[in-house]
């Protein structure tokens, strides 16, 4: 007989790693379907499913069966992750619409090369922050941990990098188009 999600979560909370694998087997597909229907972005949905199960491992002790089903708890985690990622994308798009997300279909090959060149011209510390933020879609807190710098430094480097890129790309695109 197959164990319920709640039984599996209880087993996982007391250290049964196999219970997590069984939870994943039972819940990853419905979670992916929900995310994909919402975002229409296959890779984003896959990433959020992965991130949700990672977060479930760190938040397993916060789950209380009296307050609801495991599926609802996991979907709540995934929904919050998704909203945060989508909001972050919107913020990046308003700052630098040519970078996030990289739309291979909408950017001309030469535009992509100009952007890549501009990024490669950035100082190393700014380039690392830009790549982690825009291409890896990481929040500033994670970038801070990865680079072992304060969040304020991440913000400062992002600000300076964006300013530099905007100026350089504006110049390149105007020059290229004879403006």
PDB file of C-alpha atoms in Angstrom:
ATOM      1  CA  UNK A   1       0.000   0.000   0.000  1.00  0.00           C
ATOM      2  CA  UNK A   2       1.301   3.430  -0.948  1.00  0.00           C
ATOM      3  CA  UNK A   3       1.953   5.804   1.919  1.00  0.00           C
ATOM      4  CA  UNK A   4       0.138   9.145   1.969  1.00  0.00           C
ATOM      5  CA  UNK A   5       2.070  12.350   1.410  1.00  0.00           C
ATOM      6  CA  UNK A   6       1.520  13.225   5.063  1.00  0.00           C
ATOM      7  CA  UNK A   7       2.928   9.862   6.235  1.00  0.00           C
ATOM      8  CA  UNK A   8       5.919  10.324   3.959  1.00  0.00           C
ATOM      9  CA  UNK A   9       6.514  13.852   5.256  1.00  0.00           C
ATOM     10  CA  UNK A  10       6.381  12.631   8.852  1.00  0.00           C
ATOM     11  CA  UNK A  11       8.915   9.914   7.995  1.00  0.00           C
ATOM     12  CA  UNK A  12      11.108  12.496   6.232  1.00  0.00           C
ATOM     13  CA  UNK A  13      10.923  14.845   9.219  1.00  0.00           C
ATOM     14  CA  UNK A  14      12.411  12.121  11.433  1.00  0.00           C
ATOM     15  CA  UNK A  15      15.236  11.389   8.995  1.00  0.00           C
ATOM     16  CA  UNK A  16      13.972   8.967   6.329  1.00  0.00           C
ATOM     17  CA  UNK A  17      15.630  10.158   3.103  1.00  0.00           C
ATOM     18  CA  UNK A  18      13.709   7.594   1.042  1.00  0.00           C
ATOM     19  CA  UNK A  19      10.486   9.287   2.125  1.00  0.00           C
ATOM     20  CA  UNK A  20      11.658  12.487   0.407  1.00  0.00           C
ATOM     21  CA  UNK A  21      12.340  10.550  -2.795  1.00  0.00           C
ATOM     22  CA  UNK A  22       8.827   9.092  -2.615  1.00  0.00           C
ATOM     23  CA  UNK A  23       7.333  12.540  -1.984  1.00  0.00           C
ATOM     24  CA  UNK A  24       9.212  13.793  -5.021  1.00  0.00           C
ATOM     25  CA  UNK A  25       7.947  10.893  -7.123  1.00  0.00           C
ATOM     26  CA  UNK A  26       4.354  11.651  -6.125  1.00  0.00           C
ATOM     27  CA  UNK A  27       4.389  15.450  -6.223  1.00  0.00           C
ATOM     28  CA  UNK A  28       6.922  16.671  -8.786  1.00  0.00           C
ATOM     29  CA  UNK A  29       4.644  16.192 -11.788  1.00  0.00           C
ATOM     30  CA  UNK A  30       1.567  18.004 -10.420  1.00  0.00           C
ATOM     31  CA  UNK A  31       3.845  20.772  -9.130  1.00  0.00           C
ATOM     32  CA  UNK A  32       5.534  21.128 -12.518  1.00  0.00           C
ATOM     33  CA  UNK A  33       2.149  21.200 -14.301  1.00  0.00           C
ATOM     34  CA  UNK A  34       0.906  23.983 -12.005  1.00  0.00           C
ATOM     35  CA  UNK A  35       4.059  26.043 -12.513  1.00  0.00           C
ATOM     36  CA  UNK A  36       4.145  25.507 -16.260  1.00  0.00           C
ATOM     37  CA  UNK A  37       0.493  26.449 -16.669  1.00  0.00           C
ATOM     38  CA  UNK A  38       1.205  29.640 -14.752  1.00  0.00           C
ATOM     39  CA  UNK A  39       4.502  30.651 -16.363  1.00  0.00           C
ATOM     40  CA  UNK A  40       4.409  28.954 -19.797  1.00  0.00           C
ATOM     41  CA  UNK A  41       8.178  28.633 -19.296  1.00  0.00           C
ATOM     42  CA  UNK A  42       9.439  25.055 -19.251  1.00  0.00           C
ATOM     43  CA  UNK A  43      12.927  25.741 -17.884  1.00  0.00           C
ATOM     44  CA  UNK A  44      11.692  28.131 -15.213  1.00  0.00           C
ATOM     45  CA  UNK A  45       9.126  25.557 -14.102  1.00  0.00           C
ATOM     46  CA  UNK A  46      11.730  22.791 -13.898  1.00  0.00           C
ATOM     47  CA  UNK A  47      14.053  25.079 -11.918  1.00  0.00           C
ATOM     48  CA  UNK A  48      11.319  26.047  -9.468  1.00  0.00           C
ATOM     49  CA  UNK A  49      10.335  22.404  -8.901  1.00  0.00           C
ATOM     50  CA  UNK A  50      13.973  21.645  -8.093  1.00  0.00           C
ATOM     51  CA  UNK A  51      14.314  24.705  -5.852  1.00  0.00           C
ATOM     52  CA  UNK A  52      11.024  23.878  -4.102  1.00  0.00           C
ATOM     53  CA  UNK A  53      12.175  20.410  -3.113  1.00  0.00           C
ATOM     54  CA  UNK A  54      15.507  21.827  -1.939  1.00  0.00           C
ATOM     55  CA  UNK A  55      13.652  24.371   0.179  1.00  0.00           C
ATOM     56  CA  UNK A  56      11.308  21.665   1.468  1.00  0.00           C
ATOM     57  CA  UNK A  57      14.376  19.917   2.895  1.00  0.00           C
ATOM     58  CA  UNK A  58      15.389  23.003   4.861  1.00  0.00           C
ATOM     59  CA  UNK A  59      11.810  23.826   5.915  1.00  0.00           C
ATOM     60  CA  UNK A  60      10.696  20.277   6.710  1.00  0.00           C
ATOM     61  CA  UNK A  61      10.379  21.058  10.413  1.00  0.00           C
ATOM     62  CA  UNK A  62       8.048  23.976   9.662  1.00  0.00           C
ATOM     63  CA  UNK A  63       5.462  21.625   8.196  1.00  0.00           C
ATOM     64  CA  UNK A  64       2.610  20.922  10.587  1.00  0.00           C
ATOM     65  CA  UNK A  65       0.049  18.335   9.518  1.00  0.00           C
ATOM     66  CA  UNK A  66      -2.587  20.075  11.658  1.00  0.00           C
ATOM     67  CA  UNK A  67      -2.354  23.146   9.394  1.00  0.00           C
ATOM     68  CA  UNK A  68      -2.807  21.406   6.056  1.00  0.00           C
ATOM     69  CA  UNK A  69      -1.670  18.927   3.478  1.00  0.00           C
ATOM     70  CA  UNK A  70       1.926  18.425   2.359  1.00  0.00           C
ATOM     71  CA  UNK A  71       0.902  19.204  -1.210  1.00  0.00           C
ATOM     72  CA  UNK A  72      -0.414  22.616  -0.149  1.00  0.00           C
ATOM     73  CA  UNK A  73       2.753  23.301   1.852  1.00  0.00           C
ATOM     74  CA  UNK A  74       4.968  22.412  -1.119  1.00  0.00           C
ATOM     75  CA  UNK A  75       2.837  24.385  -3.587  1.00  0.00           C
ATOM     76  CA  UNK A  76       3.011  27.391  -1.264  1.00  0.00           C
ATOM     77  CA  UNK A  77       6.816  27.151  -1.276  1.00  0.00           C
ATOM     78  CA  UNK A  78       6.846  26.854  -5.071  1.00  0.00           C
ATOM     79  CA  UNK A  79       4.377  29.684  -5.589  1.00  0.00           C
ATOM     80  CA  UNK A  80       6.454  32.066  -3.476  1.00  0.00           C
ATOM     81  CA  UNK A  81       9.632  31.081  -5.323  1.00  0.00           C
ATOM     82  CA  UNK A  82       7.903  31.578  -8.665  1.00  0.00           C
ATOM     83  CA  UNK A  83       6.507  35.007  -7.755  1.00  0.00           C
ATOM     84  CA  UNK A  84       9.925  36.115  -6.483  1.00  0.00           C
ATOM     85  CA  UNK A  85      11.633  34.964  -9.678  1.00  0.00           C
ATOM     86  CA  UNK A  86       9.010  36.562 -11.917  1.00  0.00           C
ATOM     87  CA  UNK A  87       9.156  39.839  -9.986  1.00  0.00           C
ATOM     88  CA  UNK A  88      12.940  39.814 -10.167  1.00  0.00           C
ATOM     89  CA  UNK A  89      12.737  39.271 -13.927  1.00  0.00           C
ATOM     90  CA  UNK A  90      10.333  42.208 -14.271  1.00  0.00           C
ATOM     91  CA  UNK A  91      12.670  44.458 -12.286  1.00  0.00           C
ATOM     92  CA  UNK A  92      15.629  43.402 -14.435  1.00  0.00           C
ATOM     93  CA  UNK A  93      13.633  43.916 -17.616  1.00  0.00           C
ATOM     94  CA  UNK A  94      12.798  47.487 -16.641  1.00  0.00           C
ATOM     95  CA  UNK A  95      16.465  48.177 -15.879  1.00  0.00           C
ATOM     96  CA  UNK A  96      17.936  46.348 -18.832  1.00  0.00           C
ATOM     97  CA  UNK A  97      15.290  45.079 -21.246  1.00  0.00           C
ATOM     98  CA  UNK A  98      17.928  43.634 -23.589  1.00  0.00           C
ATOM     99  CA  UNK A  99      19.265  41.233 -20.962  1.00  0.00           C
ATOM    100  CA  UNK A 100      16.527  39.437 -19.049  1.00  0.00           C
ATOM    101  CA  UNK A 101      15.430  36.953 -19.974  1.00  0.00           C
ATOM    102  CA  UNK A 102      17.665  36.418 -22.966  1.00  0.00           C
ATOM    103  CA  UNK A 103      15.288  35.944 -25.842  1.00  0.00           C
ATOM    104  CA  UNK A 104      17.237  34.194 -28.560  1.00  0.00           C
ATOM    105  CA  UNK A 105      14.383  34.710 -30.989  1.00  0.00           C
ATOM    106  CA  UNK A 106      14.037  38.446 -30.476  1.00  0.00           C
ATOM    107  CA  UNK A 107      17.686  39.493 -30.343  1.00  0.00           C
ATOM    108  CA  UNK A 108      19.650  39.640 -33.540  1.00  0.00           C
ATOM    109  CA  UNK A 109      22.913  37.673 -33.459  1.00  0.00           C
ATOM    110  CA  UNK A 110      24.968  40.860 -33.741  1.00  0.00           C
ATOM    111  CA  UNK A 111      23.019  42.453 -30.857  1.00  0.00           C
ATOM    112  CA  UNK A 112      23.761  39.409 -28.706  1.00  0.00           C
ATOM    113  CA  UNK A 113      27.455  39.717 -29.549  1.00  0.00           C
ATOM    114  CA  UNK A 114      27.459  43.420 -28.681  1.00  0.00           C
ATOM    115  CA  UNK A 115      25.825  42.648 -25.313  1.00  0.00           C
ATOM    116  CA  UNK A 116      28.247  39.802 -24.603  1.00  0.00           C
ATOM    117  CA  UNK A 117      31.186  42.048 -25.484  1.00  0.00           C
ATOM    118  CA  UNK A 118      29.907  44.828 -23.239  1.00  0.00           C
ATOM    119  CA  UNK A 119      29.573  42.379 -20.357  1.00  0.00           C
ATOM    120  CA  UNK A 120      33.041  40.998 -20.957  1.00  0.00           C
ATOM    121  CA  UNK A 121      34.413  44.573 -20.815  1.00  0.00           C
ATOM    122  CA  UNK A 122      33.093  45.049 -17.281  1.00  0.00           C
ATOM    123  CA  UNK A 123      35.530  44.817 -14.360  1.00  0.00           C
ATOM    124  CA  UNK A 124      35.682  41.230 -13.033  1.00  0.00           C
ATOM    125  CA  UNK A 125      33.764  41.957  -9.828  1.00  0.00           C
ATOM    126  CA  UNK A 126      30.902  43.700 -11.679  1.00  0.00           C
ATOM    127  CA  UNK A 127      30.816  40.999 -14.371  1.00  0.00           C
ATOM    128  CA  UNK A 128      30.414  38.274 -11.736  1.00  0.00           C
ATOM    129  CA  UNK A 129      27.432  40.076 -10.175  1.00  0.00           C
ATOM    130  CA  UNK A 130      25.775  40.740 -13.567  1.00  0.00           C
ATOM    131  CA  UNK A 131      26.174  37.129 -14.705  1.00  0.00           C
ATOM    132  CA  UNK A 132      24.825  35.703 -11.449  1.00  0.00           C
ATOM    133  CA  UNK A 133      21.899  38.133 -11.372  1.00  0.00           C
ATOM    134  CA  UNK A 134      20.871  38.130 -15.027  1.00  0.00           C
ATOM    135  CA  UNK A 135      21.943  34.805 -16.428  1.00  0.00           C
ATOM    136  CA  UNK A 136      21.545  32.654 -13.323  1.00  0.00           C
ATOM    137  CA  UNK A 137      18.538  34.631 -12.026  1.00  0.00           C
ATOM    138  CA  UNK A 138      19.851  34.580  -8.459  1.00  0.00           C
ATOM    139  CA  UNK A 139      18.599  36.905  -5.723  1.00  0.00           C
ATOM    140  CA  UNK A 140      21.055  39.391  -4.281  1.00  0.00           C
ATOM    141  CA  UNK A 141      21.240  37.463  -1.003  1.00  0.00           C
ATOM    142  CA  UNK A 142      22.472  34.336  -2.843  1.00  0.00           C
ATOM    143  CA  UNK A 143      24.966  36.376  -4.863  1.00  0.00           C
ATOM    144  CA  UNK A 144      26.229  37.828  -1.580  1.00  0.00           C
ATOM    145  CA  UNK A 145      26.822  34.312  -0.224  1.00  0.00           C
ATOM    146  CA  UNK A 146      28.422  33.026  -3.425  1.00  0.00           C
ATOM    147  CA  UNK A 147      30.831  35.948  -3.741  1.00  0.00           C
ATOM    148  CA  UNK A 148      31.292  36.290   0.034  1.00  0.00           C
ATOM    149  CA  UNK A 149      30.477  40.008   0.002  1.00  0.00           C
ATOM    150  CA  UNK A 150      27.781  42.049   1.785  1.00  0.00           C
ATOM    151  CA  UNK A 151      24.402  42.475   0.058  1.00  0.00           C
ATOM    152  CA  UNK A 152      25.086  46.234  -0.078  1.00  0.00           C
ATOM    153  CA  UNK A 153      28.203  45.549  -2.132  1.00  0.00           C
ATOM    154  CA  UNK A 154      26.180  43.346  -4.491  1.00  0.00           C
ATOM    155  CA  UNK A 155      23.683  46.203  -4.953  1.00  0.00           C
ATOM    156  CA  UNK A 156      26.456  48.712  -5.532  1.00  0.00           C
ATOM    157  CA  UNK A 157      28.237  46.532  -8.094  1.00  0.00           C
ATOM    158  CA  UNK A 158      24.961  45.834  -9.889  1.00  0.00           C
ATOM    159  CA  UNK A 159      24.157  49.539  -9.985  1.00  0.00           C
ATOM    160  CA  UNK A 160      27.565  50.470 -11.400  1.00  0.00           C
ATOM    161  CA  UNK A 161      27.562  47.579 -13.881  1.00  0.00           C
ATOM    162  CA  UNK A 162      24.077  48.450 -15.151  1.00  0.00           C
ATOM    163  CA  UNK A 163      25.042  52.092 -15.511  1.00  0.00           C
ATOM    164  CA  UNK A 164      28.206  51.149 -17.435  1.00  0.00           C
ATOM    165  CA  UNK A 165      26.355  48.674 -19.665  1.00  0.00           C
ATOM    166  CA  UNK A 166      23.530  51.097 -20.429  1.00  0.00           C
ATOM    167  CA  UNK A 167      26.011  53.784 -21.462  1.00  0.00           C
ATOM    168  CA  UNK A 168      28.141  51.433 -23.549  1.00  0.00           C
ATOM    169  CA  UNK A 169      25.224  49.685 -25.208  1.00  0.00           C
ATOM    170  CA  UNK A 170      23.385  52.920 -25.905  1.00  0.00           C
ATOM    171  CA  UNK A 171      26.533  54.198 -27.605  1.00  0.00           C
ATOM    172  CA  UNK A 172      27.017  50.957 -29.571  1.00  0.00           C
ATOM    173  CA  UNK A 173      23.393  50.703 -30.719  1.00  0.00           C
ATOM    174  CA  UNK A 174      23.220  54.405 -31.695  1.00  0.00           C
ATOM    175  CA  UNK A 175      26.533  54.206 -33.510  1.00  0.00           C
ATOM    176  CA  UNK A 176      25.569  50.994 -35.275  1.00  0.00           C
ATOM    177  CA  UNK A 177      22.285  52.449 -36.488  1.00  0.00           C
ATOM    178  CA  UNK A 178      23.776  55.808 -37.431  1.00  0.00           C
ATOM    179  CA  UNK A 179      21.798  57.695 -34.799  1.00  0.00           C
TER     180      UNK A 179
END
